[in-house]
Backbone as JSON, one array per atom type, in Angstrom:
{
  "sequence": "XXXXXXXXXXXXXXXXXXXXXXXXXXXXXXXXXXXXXXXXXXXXXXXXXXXXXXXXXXXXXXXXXXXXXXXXXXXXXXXXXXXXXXXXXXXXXXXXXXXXXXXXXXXXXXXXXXXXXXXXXXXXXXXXXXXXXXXXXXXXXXXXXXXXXXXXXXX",
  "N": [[1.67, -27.06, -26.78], [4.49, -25.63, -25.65], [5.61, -22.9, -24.36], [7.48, -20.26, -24.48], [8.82, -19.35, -21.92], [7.5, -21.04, -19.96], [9.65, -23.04, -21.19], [11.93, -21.86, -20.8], [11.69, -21.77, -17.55], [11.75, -24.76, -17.27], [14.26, -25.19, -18.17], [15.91, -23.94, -16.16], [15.47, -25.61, -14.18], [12.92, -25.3, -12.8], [10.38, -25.28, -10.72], [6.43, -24.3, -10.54], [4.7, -24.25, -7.54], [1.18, -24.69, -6.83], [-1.42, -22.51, -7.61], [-2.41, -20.53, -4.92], [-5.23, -20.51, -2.79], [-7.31, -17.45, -1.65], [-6.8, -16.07, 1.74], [-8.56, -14.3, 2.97], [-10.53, -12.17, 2.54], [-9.98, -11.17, -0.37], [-9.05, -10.83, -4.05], [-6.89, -13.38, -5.59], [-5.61, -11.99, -7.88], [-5.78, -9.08, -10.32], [-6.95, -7.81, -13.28], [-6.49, -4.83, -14.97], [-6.96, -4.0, -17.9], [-3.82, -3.99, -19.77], [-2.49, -4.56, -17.2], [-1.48, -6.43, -14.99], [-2.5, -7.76, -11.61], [-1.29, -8.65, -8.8], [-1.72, -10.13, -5.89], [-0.35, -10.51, -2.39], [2.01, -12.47, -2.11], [2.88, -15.54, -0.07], [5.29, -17.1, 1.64], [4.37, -20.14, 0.66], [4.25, -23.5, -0.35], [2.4, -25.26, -2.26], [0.39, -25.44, -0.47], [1.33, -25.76, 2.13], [2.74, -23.81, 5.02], [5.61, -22.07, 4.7], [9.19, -21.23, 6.11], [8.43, -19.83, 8.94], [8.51, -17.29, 10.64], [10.98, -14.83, 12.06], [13.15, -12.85, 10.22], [16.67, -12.66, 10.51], [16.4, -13.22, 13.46], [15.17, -15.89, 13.51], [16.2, -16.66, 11.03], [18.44, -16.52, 8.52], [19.84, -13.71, 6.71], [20.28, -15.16, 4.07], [18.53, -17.28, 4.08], [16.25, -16.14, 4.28], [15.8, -15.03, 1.86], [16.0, -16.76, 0.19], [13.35, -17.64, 0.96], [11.95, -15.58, 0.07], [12.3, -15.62, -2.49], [10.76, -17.94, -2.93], [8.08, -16.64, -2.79], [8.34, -15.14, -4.83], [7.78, -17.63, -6.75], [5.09, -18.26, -6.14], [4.09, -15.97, -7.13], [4.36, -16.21, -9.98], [2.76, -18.41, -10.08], [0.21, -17.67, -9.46], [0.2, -15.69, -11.72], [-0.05, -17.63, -14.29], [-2.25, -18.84, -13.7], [-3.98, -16.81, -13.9], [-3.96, -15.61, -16.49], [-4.37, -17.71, -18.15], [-2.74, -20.11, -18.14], [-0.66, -19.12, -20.01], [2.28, -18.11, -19.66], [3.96, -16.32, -21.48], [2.81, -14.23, -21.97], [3.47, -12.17, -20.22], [4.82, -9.58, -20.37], [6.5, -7.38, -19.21], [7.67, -6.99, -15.73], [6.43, -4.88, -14.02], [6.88, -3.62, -11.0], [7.97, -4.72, -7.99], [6.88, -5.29, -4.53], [7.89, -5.9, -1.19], [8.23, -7.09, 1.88], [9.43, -8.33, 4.95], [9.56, -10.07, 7.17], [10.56, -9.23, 10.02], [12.93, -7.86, 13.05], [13.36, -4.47, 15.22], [16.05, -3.95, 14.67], [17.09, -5.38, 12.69], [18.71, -4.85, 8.86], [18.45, -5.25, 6.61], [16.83, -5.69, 4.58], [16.92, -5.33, 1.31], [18.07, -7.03, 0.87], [17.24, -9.32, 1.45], [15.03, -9.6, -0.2], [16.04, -9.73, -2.99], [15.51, -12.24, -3.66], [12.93, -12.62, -4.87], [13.75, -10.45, -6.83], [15.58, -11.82, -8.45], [14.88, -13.95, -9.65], [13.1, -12.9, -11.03], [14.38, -11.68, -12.8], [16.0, -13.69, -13.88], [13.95, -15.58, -14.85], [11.97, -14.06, -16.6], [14.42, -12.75, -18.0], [15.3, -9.31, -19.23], [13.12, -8.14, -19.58], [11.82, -8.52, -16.56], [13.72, -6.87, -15.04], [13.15, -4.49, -12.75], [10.98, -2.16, -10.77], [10.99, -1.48, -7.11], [9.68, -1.92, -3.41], [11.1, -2.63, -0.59], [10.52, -3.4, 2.52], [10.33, -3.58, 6.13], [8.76, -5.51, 8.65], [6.97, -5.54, 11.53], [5.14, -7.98, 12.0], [3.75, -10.78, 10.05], [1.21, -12.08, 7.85], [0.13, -15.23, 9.38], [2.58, -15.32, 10.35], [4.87, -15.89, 8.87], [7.92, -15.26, 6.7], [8.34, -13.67, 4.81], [6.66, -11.71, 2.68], [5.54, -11.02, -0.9], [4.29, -8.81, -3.28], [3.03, -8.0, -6.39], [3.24, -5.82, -9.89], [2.24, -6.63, -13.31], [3.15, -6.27, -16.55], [0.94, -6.99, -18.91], [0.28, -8.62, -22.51]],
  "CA": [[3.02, -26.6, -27.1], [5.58, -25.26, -24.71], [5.69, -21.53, -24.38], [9.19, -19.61, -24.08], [8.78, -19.07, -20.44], [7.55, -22.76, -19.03], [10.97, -23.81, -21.08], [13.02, -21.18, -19.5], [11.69, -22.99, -16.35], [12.49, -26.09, -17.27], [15.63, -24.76, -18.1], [16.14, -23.08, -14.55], [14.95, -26.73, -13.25], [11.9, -24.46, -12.0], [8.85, -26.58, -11.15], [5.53, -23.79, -9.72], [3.54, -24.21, -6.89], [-0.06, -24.58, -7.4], [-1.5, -20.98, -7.37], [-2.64, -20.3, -3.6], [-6.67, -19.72, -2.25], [-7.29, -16.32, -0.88], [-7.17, -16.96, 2.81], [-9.42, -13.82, 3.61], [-11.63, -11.3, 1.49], [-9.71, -10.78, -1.7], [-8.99, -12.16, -5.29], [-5.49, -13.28, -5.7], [-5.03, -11.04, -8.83], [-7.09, -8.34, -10.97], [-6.49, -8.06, -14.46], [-7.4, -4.21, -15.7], [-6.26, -3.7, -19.13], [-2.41, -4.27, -19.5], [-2.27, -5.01, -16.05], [-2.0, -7.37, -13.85], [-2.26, -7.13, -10.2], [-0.88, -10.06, -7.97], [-1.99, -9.94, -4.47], [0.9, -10.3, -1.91], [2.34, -13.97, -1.88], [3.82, -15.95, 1.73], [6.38, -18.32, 2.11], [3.72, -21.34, 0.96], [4.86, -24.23, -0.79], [1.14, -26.25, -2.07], [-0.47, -25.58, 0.79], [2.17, -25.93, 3.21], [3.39, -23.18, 5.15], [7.65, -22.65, 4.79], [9.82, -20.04, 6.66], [7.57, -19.04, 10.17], [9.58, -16.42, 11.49], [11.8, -13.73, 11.61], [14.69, -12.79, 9.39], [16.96, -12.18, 11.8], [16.06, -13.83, 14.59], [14.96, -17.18, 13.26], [16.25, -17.21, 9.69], [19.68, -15.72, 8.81], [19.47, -13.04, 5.17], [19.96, -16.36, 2.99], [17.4, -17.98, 4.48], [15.4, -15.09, 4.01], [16.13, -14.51, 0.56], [15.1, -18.09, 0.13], [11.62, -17.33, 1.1], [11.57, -14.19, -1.01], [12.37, -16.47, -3.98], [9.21, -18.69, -2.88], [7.06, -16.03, -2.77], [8.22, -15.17, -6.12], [7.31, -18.87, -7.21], [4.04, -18.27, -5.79], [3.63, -14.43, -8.23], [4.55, -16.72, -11.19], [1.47, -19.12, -10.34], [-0.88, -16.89, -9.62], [-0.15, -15.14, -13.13], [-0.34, -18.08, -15.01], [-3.71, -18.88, -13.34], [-4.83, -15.38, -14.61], [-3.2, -15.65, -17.92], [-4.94, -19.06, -18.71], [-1.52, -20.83, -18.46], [0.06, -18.73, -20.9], [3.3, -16.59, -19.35], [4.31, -15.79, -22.62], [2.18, -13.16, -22.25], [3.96, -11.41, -19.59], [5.82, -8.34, -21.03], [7.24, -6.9, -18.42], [7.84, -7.19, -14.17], [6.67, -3.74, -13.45], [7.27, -3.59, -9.56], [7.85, -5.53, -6.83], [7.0, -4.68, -3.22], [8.72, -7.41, -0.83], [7.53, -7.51, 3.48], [10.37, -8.67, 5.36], [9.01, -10.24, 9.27], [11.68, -8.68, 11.18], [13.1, -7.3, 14.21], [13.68, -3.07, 14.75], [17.09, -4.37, 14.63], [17.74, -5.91, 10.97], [18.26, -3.77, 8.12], [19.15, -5.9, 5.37], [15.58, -5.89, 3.79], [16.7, -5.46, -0.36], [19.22, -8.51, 0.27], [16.24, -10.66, 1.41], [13.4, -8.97, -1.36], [16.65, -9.84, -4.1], [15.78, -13.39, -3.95], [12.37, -12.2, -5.36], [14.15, -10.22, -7.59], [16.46, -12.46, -9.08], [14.56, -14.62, -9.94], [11.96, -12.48, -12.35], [15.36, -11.59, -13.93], [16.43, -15.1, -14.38], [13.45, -16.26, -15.94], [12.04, -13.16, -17.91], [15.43, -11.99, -18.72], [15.68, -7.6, -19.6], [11.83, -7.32, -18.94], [12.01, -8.76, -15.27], [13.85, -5.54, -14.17], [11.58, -4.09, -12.22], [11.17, -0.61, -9.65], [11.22, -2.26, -5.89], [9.88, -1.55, -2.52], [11.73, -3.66, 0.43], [10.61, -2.58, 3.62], [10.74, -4.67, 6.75], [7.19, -5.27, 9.09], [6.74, -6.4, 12.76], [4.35, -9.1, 12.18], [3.14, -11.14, 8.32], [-0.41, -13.2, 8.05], [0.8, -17.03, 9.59], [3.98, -15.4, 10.52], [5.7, -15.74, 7.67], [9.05, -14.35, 7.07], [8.31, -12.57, 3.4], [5.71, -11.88, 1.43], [5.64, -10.31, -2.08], [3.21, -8.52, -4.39], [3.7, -7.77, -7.48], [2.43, -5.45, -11.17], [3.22, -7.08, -14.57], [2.21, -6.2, -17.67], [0.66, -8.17, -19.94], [-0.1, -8.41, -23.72]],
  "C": [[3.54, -25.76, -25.94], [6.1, -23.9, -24.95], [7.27, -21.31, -24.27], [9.48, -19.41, -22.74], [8.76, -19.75, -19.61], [9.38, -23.53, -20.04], [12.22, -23.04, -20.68], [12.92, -21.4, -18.06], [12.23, -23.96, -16.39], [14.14, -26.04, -17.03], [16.23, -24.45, -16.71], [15.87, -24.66, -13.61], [14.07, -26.22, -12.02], [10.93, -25.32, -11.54], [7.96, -24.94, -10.09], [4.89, -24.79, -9.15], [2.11, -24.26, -7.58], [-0.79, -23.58, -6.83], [-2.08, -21.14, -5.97], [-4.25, -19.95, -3.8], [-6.01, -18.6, -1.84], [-7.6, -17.02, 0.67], [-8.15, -15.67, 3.79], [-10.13, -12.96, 2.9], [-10.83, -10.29, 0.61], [-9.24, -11.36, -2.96], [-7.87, -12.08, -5.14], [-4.69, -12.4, -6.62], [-6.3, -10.12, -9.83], [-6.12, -7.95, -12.2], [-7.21, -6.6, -14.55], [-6.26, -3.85, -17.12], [-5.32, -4.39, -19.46], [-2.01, -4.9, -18.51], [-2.75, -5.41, -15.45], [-1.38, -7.27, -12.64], [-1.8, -8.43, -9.22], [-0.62, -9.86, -6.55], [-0.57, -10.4, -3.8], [0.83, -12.15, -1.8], [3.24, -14.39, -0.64], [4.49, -17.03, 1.05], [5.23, -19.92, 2.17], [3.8, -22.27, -0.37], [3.68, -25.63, -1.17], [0.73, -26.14, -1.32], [-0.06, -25.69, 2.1], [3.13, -24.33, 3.37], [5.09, -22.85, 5.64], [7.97, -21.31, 5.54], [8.57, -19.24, 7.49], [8.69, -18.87, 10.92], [9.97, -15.79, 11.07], [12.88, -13.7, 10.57], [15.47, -12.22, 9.99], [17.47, -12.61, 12.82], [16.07, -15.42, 13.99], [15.38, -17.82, 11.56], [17.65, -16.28, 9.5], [18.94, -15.12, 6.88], [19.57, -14.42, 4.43], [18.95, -16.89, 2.92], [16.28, -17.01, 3.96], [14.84, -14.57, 2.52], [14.99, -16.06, -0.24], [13.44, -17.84, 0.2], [11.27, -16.52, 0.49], [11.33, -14.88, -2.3], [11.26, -17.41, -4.12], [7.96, -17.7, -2.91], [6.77, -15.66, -4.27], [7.82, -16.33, -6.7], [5.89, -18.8, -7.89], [2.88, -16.9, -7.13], [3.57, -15.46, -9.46], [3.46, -17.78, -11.48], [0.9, -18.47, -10.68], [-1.05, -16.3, -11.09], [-0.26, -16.01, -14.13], [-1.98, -18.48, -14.97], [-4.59, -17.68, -14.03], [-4.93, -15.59, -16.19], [-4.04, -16.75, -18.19], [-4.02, -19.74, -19.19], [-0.48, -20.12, -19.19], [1.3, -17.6, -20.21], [3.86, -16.27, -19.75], [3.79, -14.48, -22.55], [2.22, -11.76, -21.17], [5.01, -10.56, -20.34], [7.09, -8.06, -20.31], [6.96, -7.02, -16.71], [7.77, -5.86, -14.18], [7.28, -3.36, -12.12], [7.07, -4.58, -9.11], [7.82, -5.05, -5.6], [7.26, -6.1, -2.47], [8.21, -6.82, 0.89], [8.5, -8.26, 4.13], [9.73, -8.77, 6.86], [10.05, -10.1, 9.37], [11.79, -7.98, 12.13], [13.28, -5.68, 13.9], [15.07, -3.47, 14.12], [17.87, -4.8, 13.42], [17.02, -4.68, 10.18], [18.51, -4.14, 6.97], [18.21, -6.18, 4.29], [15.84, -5.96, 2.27], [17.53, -6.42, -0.21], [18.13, -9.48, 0.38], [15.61, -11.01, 0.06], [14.69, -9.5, -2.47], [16.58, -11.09, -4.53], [14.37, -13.52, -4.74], [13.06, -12.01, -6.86], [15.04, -10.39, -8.89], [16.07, -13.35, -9.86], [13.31, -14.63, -10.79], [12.93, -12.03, -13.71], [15.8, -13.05, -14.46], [15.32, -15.5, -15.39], [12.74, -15.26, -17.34], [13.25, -12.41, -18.44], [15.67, -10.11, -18.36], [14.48, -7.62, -19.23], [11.75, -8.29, -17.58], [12.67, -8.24, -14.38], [13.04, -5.36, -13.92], [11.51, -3.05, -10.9], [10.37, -1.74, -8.4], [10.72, -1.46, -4.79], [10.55, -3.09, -1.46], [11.6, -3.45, 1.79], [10.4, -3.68, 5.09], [8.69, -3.99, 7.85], [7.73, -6.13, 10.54], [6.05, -7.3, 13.01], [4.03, -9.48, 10.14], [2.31, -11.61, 8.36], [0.91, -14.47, 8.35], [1.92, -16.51, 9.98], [5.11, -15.26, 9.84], [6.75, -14.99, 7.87], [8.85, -13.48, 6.02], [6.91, -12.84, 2.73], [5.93, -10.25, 0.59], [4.79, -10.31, -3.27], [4.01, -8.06, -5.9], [2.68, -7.01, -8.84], [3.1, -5.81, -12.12], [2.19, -6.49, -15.33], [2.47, -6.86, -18.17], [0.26, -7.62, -21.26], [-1.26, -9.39, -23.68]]
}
């Protein structure tokens, strides 16, 4: 049966990624209690890496935002992988911290991280608010233009 959450995907004409390996010495998510922990997610699309480069420089804020919104994709695997399919059982989007590859030069970091953000409101609704960091970095693993971690609670 078809949870409230995979048909608010459907709905959204969502389709996830298939949750990501670790690509160096850590688990993708840790479950203590209530919470769940969701290691930082890149710009990767099945196994294929999307958006190498700046925001900025090689990607304009849309573009950017774009990749924020894949990283979020990527949070929404990983927690069903935890969850044992079920993301019904997500409560609430506690935080989001968002990684912006950019120059000293760009400062537009919460317009990128909002494509993240938009898109935990779209599909969980009122609990997919969520307290934000957005801060911008001189280099990402692979390059990447965003990556984004994330704490939910769960029931």
């Amino acid at each position: 049966m078809t949870g409230r959450i995979d048909a608010r995907l459907a709905e959204l004409g969502i389709e996830l990624p298939q949750a990501a390996a670790p690509v160096a010495a850590y688990v993708p998510y840790t479950l203590s209690g209530n919470t769940l922990y969701i290691s930082g997610q890149v710009t990767v699309w099945n196994g294929e890496r999307k958006f190498v480069g700046k925001v900025g420089q090689d990607f304009t804020v849309e573009q950017g935002k774009e990749a924020a919104r894949l990283c979020a994709l990527n949070i929404l695997a990983q927690a069903k992988a935890a969850l044992g399919g079920d993301l019904d059982r997500v409560t609430r989007v506690l935080r989001l911290g968002g990684f912006v590859n950019s120059g000293a030069d760009f400062h537009d970091h919460p317009l990128v991280i909002n494509g993240a953000s938009e898109l935990m409101r779209d599909v969980f609704g009122e609990a997919g608010q969520h307290a934000r960091a957005a801060v911008g970095a001189p280099s990402l693993p692979g390059n990447v233009a965003v990556e984004v971690d994330a704490i939910l609670e769960v029931a």
